[in-house]
Amino acid sequence: MPPKKAQPEQKVLLGRPGNNLKVGKSTFFQAITRCPLGNPANYPFATIDPEEARVIVPSERFDTLCEKYKPASKVPAHITVFDIAGLTKGASAGEGLGNAFLSHIRAVDAIYQVVRCFDDAEITHIEGDVDPVRDLQIISDELRQKDIEFTEKHLEGVEKVVKRGGQSLEVKNKKEEAATVNKILQLLKDGKRVYNQDWSPKEVEVINGMYLLTAKPTIYLVNLSERDYIRKKNKHLLGIKQWVDENSPNDMVIPFSVALEERLSHMDSDAAREEELKNIGAQSALPKIITQMRKTLNLISFFTCGPDEVREWTIRKGTKAPQAAGVIHNDLMNTFILANVTKYADLMEYGDEASVKANGKLMQKGKEYVVEDGDIIYFRAGAGKN
């Protein structure tokens, strides 16, 4: 028999397999969620307590499946977005909203960092003028300083166990953890983010248990005036790109205009918004902002379809069939038997499920099957639950 092909080692990912995101400014929060939450007042700390809303994920596949099945219920995928106060210089030492702000960030899985790149005499800036690179550095420094504090405190607890000595498994594990924590601490003191480094699976396990602020994936949203966004020019863009490349390498930078998105959000219909975008020669950046964050979090979708309901479910890339079933209901995971899987492309090609099956494209997959993006799945489970 030919030798089995070596399976590529799956990279262990930083962070929790969730989809709760942090958003930086209330006006943007209102535009992206199209809801009246948030408090877009023109002064620092207008948003004291974090507010949240669900944002529907744009999905052509979901829309097509709804047209095909005409279900009684339609449930699209969503991400949960939190609006919390802006970060100020000295926050790591308690300035402004300080520790309350930073605790809110610890509770989420990823960060939208909104940086202002427009002048407006009617909109104050806490630093007195508009300098996005300075603002990016302030936020980076504050998050890093707080992580240094978290890490030093965590290291104290680990070293207490190590100092007890002995040959127990606990002491051995704590010695390894102490080495990782010291590595993290030195990295932070060198001015680097935890997220943008290469870590071993064991190191990732330690990092994920520390909930570090700089270990969270970040997308940088460059807030331009409507005029600059339409003409795709702004004097700050090059400097921002250079800063991100140096300090947060490989992270996404997305220019957008809160002013434009807010204006669009107040229009009566999608048709009116599309007509306005056509007239000004621009595209809304919100779909890209939402879908790119799902990619950053390594999130994918599978579907359950029928006349009663079409639903798009969110899972992390690499999730096996029983765990995907568990997203629907724990009982489905615990009593999982198999998954009937139809590829979205096959359904589109053959037209309906009966034709997919007749052409040998309906697959039955067991516990080791890794769900792929776009799979349409019907789970079979024991105890009469399907």
Coordinates of C-alpha atoms in Angstrom, one line a residue:
M1 CA 0.0 0.0 0.0
P2 CA 1.3 3.5 -0.7
P3 CA 2.3 5.5 2.3
K4 CA -0.2 7.8 3.8
K5 CA 0.2 11.5 3.0
A6 CA 1.4 13.5 5.9
Q7 CA -1.3 15.8 7.1
P8 CA -0.3 19.5 7.5
E9 CA -0.2 20.6 11.1
Q10 CA -3.1 22.8 11.9
K11 CA -1.9 26.1 13.4
V12 CA -3.3 26.8 16.8
L13 CA -5.0 30.2 16.8
L14 CA -4.8 32.9 19.4
G15 CA -8.0 34.0 21.1
R16 CA -11.4 32.4 21.8
P17 CA -13.6 31.0 19.0
G18 CA -16.1 33.7 19.3
N19 CA -17.4 36.6 17.2
N20 CA -17.9 39.5 19.6
L21 CA -16.1 42.6 18.4
K22 CA -15.2 46.0 19.9
V23 CA -16.0 49.1 18.0
G24 CA -14.3 52.4 18.8
K25 CA -16.8 55.3 18.1
S26 CA -20.5 55.7 18.6
T27 CA -21.3 57.4 15.3
F28 CA -19.6 54.5 13.5
F29 CA -21.4 52.1 15.8
Q30 CA -24.8 53.6 14.8
A31 CA -23.8 53.4 11.1
I32 CA -22.7 49.8 11.1
T33 CA -25.6 48.6 13.2
R34 CA -28.2 51.0 11.8
C35 CA -29.6 51.4 15.2
P36 CA -29.9 54.3 17.6
L37 CA -27.7 52.9 20.3
G38 CA -24.5 54.7 21.3
N39 CA -24.0 58.3 22.2
P40 CA -22.2 60.3 19.5
A41 CA -21.7 63.4 21.6
N42 CA -18.9 65.8 20.8
Y43 CA -16.8 65.4 23.9
P44 CA -14.5 62.7 25.4
F45 CA -16.0 59.8 27.4
A46 CA -19.5 60.3 25.9
T47 CA -19.8 56.5 25.9
I48 CA -19.3 55.4 29.5
D49 CA -21.0 52.0 29.6
P50 CA -20.5 49.7 26.6
E51 CA -23.5 49.1 24.4
E52 CA -24.0 46.2 22.0
A53 CA -25.9 45.3 18.9
R54 CA -26.0 42.5 16.4
V55 CA -24.8 43.2 12.9
I56 CA -26.0 41.1 10.0
V57 CA -23.2 39.6 7.9
P58 CA -23.7 40.3 4.2
S59 CA -24.1 36.9 2.5
E60 CA -25.1 36.3 -1.2
R61 CA -25.2 32.5 -0.5
F62 CA -27.8 33.1 2.3
D63 CA -29.9 35.3 0.1
T64 CA -29.8 32.7 -2.7
L65 CA -30.8 29.9 -0.4
C66 CA -33.7 31.9 0.9
E67 CA -34.9 32.5 -2.6
K68 CA -34.6 28.8 -3.4
Y69 CA -36.3 27.4 -0.3
K70 CA -38.7 30.3 0.5
P71 CA -38.6 29.4 4.2
A72 CA -41.0 30.6 6.8
S73 CA -38.0 31.8 8.9
K74 CA -34.8 33.4 7.7
V75 CA -31.9 33.7 10.2
P76 CA -28.7 35.3 8.8
A77 CA -25.3 35.1 10.4
H78 CA -24.3 38.0 12.7
I79 CA -21.5 39.4 14.7
T80 CA -22.0 41.2 18.1
V81 CA -20.5 44.6 18.2
F82 CA -19.7 46.6 21.3
D83 CA -19.4 50.4 21.4
I84 CA -17.1 51.6 24.2
A85 CA -15.4 54.9 25.0
G86 CA -12.3 56.0 23.2
L87 CA -8.9 55.4 24.7
T88 CA -6.8 58.3 26.0
K89 CA -3.2 58.8 27.0
G90 CA -2.6 57.5 30.5
A91 CA -5.5 55.0 30.5
S92 CA -3.2 52.2 31.6
A93 CA -2.5 54.3 34.8
G94 CA -6.2 55.1 35.3
E95 CA -6.5 58.3 33.4
G96 CA -9.9 59.0 31.7
L97 CA -12.1 55.9 32.0
G98 CA -8.8 54.1 32.4
N99 CA -9.2 50.6 33.9
A100 CA -13.0 50.4 33.1
F101 CA -12.2 50.9 29.4
L102 CA -9.4 48.4 29.4
S103 CA -11.6 45.8 31.2
H104 CA -14.2 46.2 28.5
I105 CA -11.6 45.4 25.8
R106 CA -10.4 42.3 27.7
A107 CA -14.0 40.9 27.4
V108 CA -14.1 40.9 23.6
D109 CA -12.4 38.8 20.9
A110 CA -11.3 41.4 18.4
I111 CA -10.9 45.1 18.0
Y112 CA -12.0 47.6 15.4
Q113 CA -9.6 50.6 16.0
V114 CA -11.1 53.7 14.5
V115 CA -8.6 56.5 13.8
R116 CA -9.6 60.0 12.7
C117 CA -8.1 61.5 9.6
F118 CA -10.2 64.6 9.0
D119 CA -10.3 68.2 10.3
D120 CA -13.5 69.6 11.7
A121 CA -13.7 72.6 14.0
E122 CA -17.0 71.4 15.4
I123 CA -15.7 68.0 16.4
T124 CA -13.1 68.2 19.2
H125 CA -10.1 66.0 19.5
I126 CA -8.8 65.2 23.0
E127 CA -5.2 65.8 22.0
G128 CA -6.1 69.2 20.4
D129 CA -5.3 68.4 16.8
V130 CA -5.6 65.6 14.2
D131 CA -2.5 63.4 14.1
P132 CA -3.6 59.7 13.4
V133 CA -0.1 58.2 13.7
R134 CA 0.3 59.8 17.1
D135 CA -3.1 58.5 18.1
L136 CA -2.2 55.0 16.9
Q137 CA 1.0 55.1 19.0
I138 CA -0.9 56.3 22.1
I139 CA -3.4 53.4 21.9
S140 CA -0.6 50.9 21.2
D141 CA 1.4 52.1 24.1
E142 CA -1.5 52.1 26.5
L143 CA -2.6 48.6 25.6
R144 CA 1.0 47.4 25.8
Q145 CA 1.6 49.0 29.2
K146 CA -1.6 47.4 30.6
D147 CA -0.5 44.0 29.2
I148 CA 2.9 44.4 30.9
E149 CA 1.0 45.0 34.2
F150 CA -1.2 41.9 33.6
T151 CA 1.9 39.8 32.6
E152 CA 4.0 40.8 35.6
K153 CA 1.1 39.9 37.9
H154 CA 0.5 36.6 36.2
L155 CA 4.2 35.8 36.4
E156 CA 4.2 36.3 40.1
G157 CA 1.6 33.6 40.6
V158 CA 3.4 31.2 38.3
E159 CA 6.7 31.7 40.0
K160 CA 5.2 31.0 43.5
V161 CA 4.6 27.5 42.3
V162 CA 8.0 27.1 40.7
K163 CA 9.8 28.3 43.8
R164 CA 8.2 25.5 45.8
G165 CA 10.4 23.1 43.9
G166 CA 10.1 19.4 43.5
Q167 CA 9.5 17.1 40.5
S168 CA 5.7 17.2 40.4
L169 CA 4.0 17.5 37.0
E170 CA 2.5 20.8 38.2
V171 CA 5.9 22.3 38.9
K172 CA 7.2 21.1 35.5
N173 CA 4.3 22.7 33.7
K174 CA 4.6 25.9 35.7
K175 CA 8.3 26.1 34.7
E176 CA 7.4 25.9 31.1
E177 CA 4.6 28.5 31.6
A178 CA 7.1 30.8 33.3
A179 CA 9.4 30.6 30.3
T180 CA 6.5 31.6 28.0
V181 CA 5.4 34.4 30.3
N182 CA 8.9 35.8 30.5
K183 CA 9.1 35.7 26.7
I184 CA 5.8 37.6 26.5
L185 CA 7.0 40.2 29.0
Q186 CA 10.2 40.9 27.1
L187 CA 8.3 41.2 23.9
L188 CA 6.0 43.7 25.4
K189 CA 8.8 45.7 26.9
D190 CA 10.4 45.7 23.4
G191 CA 7.4 47.6 22.1
K192 CA 5.7 44.7 20.2
R193 CA 2.2 43.3 20.1
V194 CA 1.6 39.7 21.1
Y195 CA -0.8 39.0 18.2
N196 CA 1.7 39.7 15.4
Q197 CA 4.2 37.0 16.5
D198 CA 4.6 33.3 15.8
W199 CA 3.8 31.1 18.8
S200 CA 3.9 27.4 19.5
P201 CA 0.7 25.5 20.4
K202 CA 1.8 25.4 24.1
E203 CA 2.6 29.1 24.1
V204 CA -0.8 29.9 22.5
E205 CA -2.5 27.9 25.3
V206 CA -0.8 30.1 27.9
I207 CA -1.5 33.4 26.0
N208 CA -5.2 32.5 25.6
G209 CA -5.5 32.1 29.3
M210 CA -4.1 35.5 30.0
Y211 CA -6.7 37.5 27.9
L212 CA -4.0 40.0 26.8
L213 CA -5.1 43.2 25.0
T214 CA -2.4 43.1 22.4
A215 CA -3.2 39.4 21.6
K216 CA -6.5 40.4 20.0
P217 CA -6.8 40.7 16.2
T218 CA -7.2 44.3 15.2
I219 CA -8.6 45.9 12.0
Y220 CA -7.6 49.6 11.6
L221 CA -10.5 51.7 10.3
V222 CA -9.3 55.0 8.8
N223 CA -12.1 57.5 9.2
L224 CA -11.9 60.0 6.3
S225 CA -14.1 62.9 5.3
E226 CA -16.8 62.0 2.7
R227 CA -14.9 64.1 0.1
D228 CA -11.5 62.3 0.8
Y229 CA -13.2 58.9 0.8
I230 CA -14.9 59.4 -2.6
R231 CA -11.7 60.7 -4.2
K232 CA -9.5 58.1 -2.4
K233 CA -7.0 60.6 -1.2
N234 CA -5.8 61.8 2.2
K235 CA -2.5 63.2 3.4
H236 CA -2.4 60.8 6.4
L237 CA -2.9 57.5 4.6
L238 CA 0.7 56.7 3.8
G239 CA 1.9 57.5 7.3
I240 CA -0.8 55.2 8.8
K241 CA 0.1 52.3 6.4
Q242 CA 3.8 52.7 7.3
W243 CA 2.9 52.7 11.1
V244 CA 0.8 49.6 10.8
D245 CA 3.4 47.7 8.7
E246 CA 6.0 48.4 11.4
N247 CA 4.0 48.0 14.5
S248 CA 1.1 45.7 13.6
P249 CA 2.4 43.8 10.5
N250 CA -0.1 42.0 8.3
D251 CA -3.1 43.6 9.9
M252 CA -5.8 45.1 7.7
V253 CA -6.2 48.9 7.1
I254 CA -9.6 49.8 5.7
P255 CA -10.4 53.5 4.8
F256 CA -14.0 54.5 5.2
S257 CA -16.1 57.5 6.0
V258 CA -18.3 57.6 9.1
A259 CA -20.0 60.8 7.7
L260 CA -21.0 58.9 4.5
E261 CA -22.1 55.7 6.2
E262 CA -24.1 57.7 8.7
R263 CA -25.8 59.6 5.9
L264 CA -26.6 56.4 4.1
S265 CA -28.0 54.8 7.2
H266 CA -30.7 57.5 7.5
M267 CA -32.0 56.8 4.0
D268 CA -35.3 55.1 3.6
S269 CA -34.4 52.0 1.6
D270 CA -31.5 49.9 0.1
A271 CA -32.5 51.2 -3.3
A272 CA -32.1 54.8 -2.2
R273 CA -28.7 54.0 -0.7
E274 CA -27.6 52.2 -3.9
E275 CA -28.7 55.1 -6.1
E276 CA -26.8 57.6 -3.9
L277 CA -23.6 55.6 -4.1
K278 CA -24.0 55.3 -7.8
N279 CA -24.4 59.1 -8.1
I280 CA -21.3 59.9 -6.0
G281 CA -19.2 57.0 -7.5
A282 CA -18.4 55.2 -4.3
Q283 CA -19.1 52.0 -2.5
S284 CA -20.1 51.5 1.2
A285 CA -17.2 50.1 3.2
L286 CA -19.4 48.4 5.7
P287 CA -19.7 45.0 4.0
K288 CA -15.9 44.7 3.7
I289 CA -15.5 45.9 7.3
I290 CA -17.8 43.1 8.5
T291 CA -16.7 40.3 6.3
Q292 CA -13.0 41.0 6.8
M293 CA -13.3 40.8 10.5
R294 CA -14.9 37.3 10.1
K295 CA -11.8 36.3 8.1
T296 CA -9.5 37.8 10.6
L297 CA -11.2 35.7 13.4
N298 CA -11.0 32.6 11.1
L299 CA -14.8 32.3 11.1
I300 CA -16.7 30.5 8.4
S301 CA -20.4 29.5 7.8
F302 CA -22.4 26.4 7.3
F303 CA -26.1 26.3 6.5
T304 CA -29.2 24.4 7.5
C305 CA -32.0 24.7 4.9
G306 CA -35.6 23.7 4.5
P307 CA -39.1 25.1 4.0
D308 CA -39.4 26.0 7.7
E309 CA -36.1 27.8 8.1
V310 CA -32.9 28.8 6.3
R311 CA -30.1 29.7 8.8
E312 CA -26.5 30.6 8.4
W313 CA -24.4 29.3 11.4
T314 CA -21.0 30.7 12.4
I315 CA -18.1 28.4 13.4
R316 CA -14.4 28.7 13.5
K317 CA -12.3 27.3 10.6
G318 CA -11.2 23.8 11.5
T319 CA -14.3 22.8 13.4
K320 CA -15.3 19.2 13.2
A321 CA -18.9 18.0 12.5
P322 CA -20.0 17.1 16.1
Q323 CA -18.8 20.5 17.4
A324 CA -20.6 22.3 14.5
A325 CA -23.7 20.4 15.4
G326 CA -23.2 21.6 19.0
V327 CA -23.5 25.2 17.8
I328 CA -27.1 24.3 17.0
H329 CA -27.8 22.3 20.2
N330 CA -25.5 20.5 22.7
D331 CA -27.6 17.4 22.4
L332 CA -26.7 17.2 18.7
M333 CA -23.0 17.2 19.6
N334 CA -23.4 14.7 22.4
T335 CA -25.4 12.2 20.4
F336 CA -23.9 12.9 17.0
I337 CA -24.2 10.0 14.5
L338 CA -23.4 11.5 11.1
A339 CA -23.7 14.6 8.9
N340 CA -25.4 14.6 5.5
V341 CA -23.3 17.3 3.6
T342 CA -24.2 19.0 0.4
K343 CA -21.7 21.5 -1.1
Y344 CA -23.3 24.9 -1.9
A345 CA -21.7 24.8 -5.4
D346 CA -23.3 21.3 -6.1
L347 CA -26.7 22.6 -5.0
M348 CA -26.4 25.5 -7.4
E349 CA -25.2 23.2 -10.2
Y350 CA -27.9 20.5 -9.9
G351 CA -30.8 22.6 -8.7
D352 CA -32.2 20.7 -5.8
E353 CA -31.2 18.1 -3.1
A354 CA -32.8 15.2 -4.9
S355 CA -30.6 15.9 -8.0
V356 CA -27.5 16.3 -5.8
K357 CA -28.1 12.9 -4.3
A358 CA -28.9 11.3 -7.7
N359 CA -25.6 12.5 -9.1
G360 CA -23.7 11.0 -6.1
K361 CA -22.8 14.4 -4.6
L362 CA -24.6 14.0 -1.3
M363 CA -21.9 13.0 1.3
Q364 CA -22.2 11.2 4.6
K365 CA -19.5 12.3 7.0
G366 CA -18.6 11.1 10.5
K367 CA -17.0 12.6 13.6
E368 CA -13.7 13.4 12.0
Y369 CA -15.1 15.5 9.2
V370 CA -13.9 19.1 9.2
V371 CA -16.8 21.4 8.2
E372 CA -16.0 23.6 5.2
D373 CA -17.2 27.1 4.4
G374 CA -20.6 27.0 2.6
D375 CA -21.5 23.4 3.6
I376 CA -25.2 22.7 3.8
I377 CA -25.7 20.1 6.5
Y378 CA -28.4 17.9 8.0
F379 CA -27.2 16.3 11.2
R380 CA -28.3 12.9 12.4
A381 CA -28.1 12.3 16.1
G382 CA -29.3 9.7 18.6
A383 CA -32.0 9.9 21.2
G384 CA -34.5 10.9 18.5
K385 CA -32.9 14.4 18.0
N386 CA -32.2 15.6 14.5

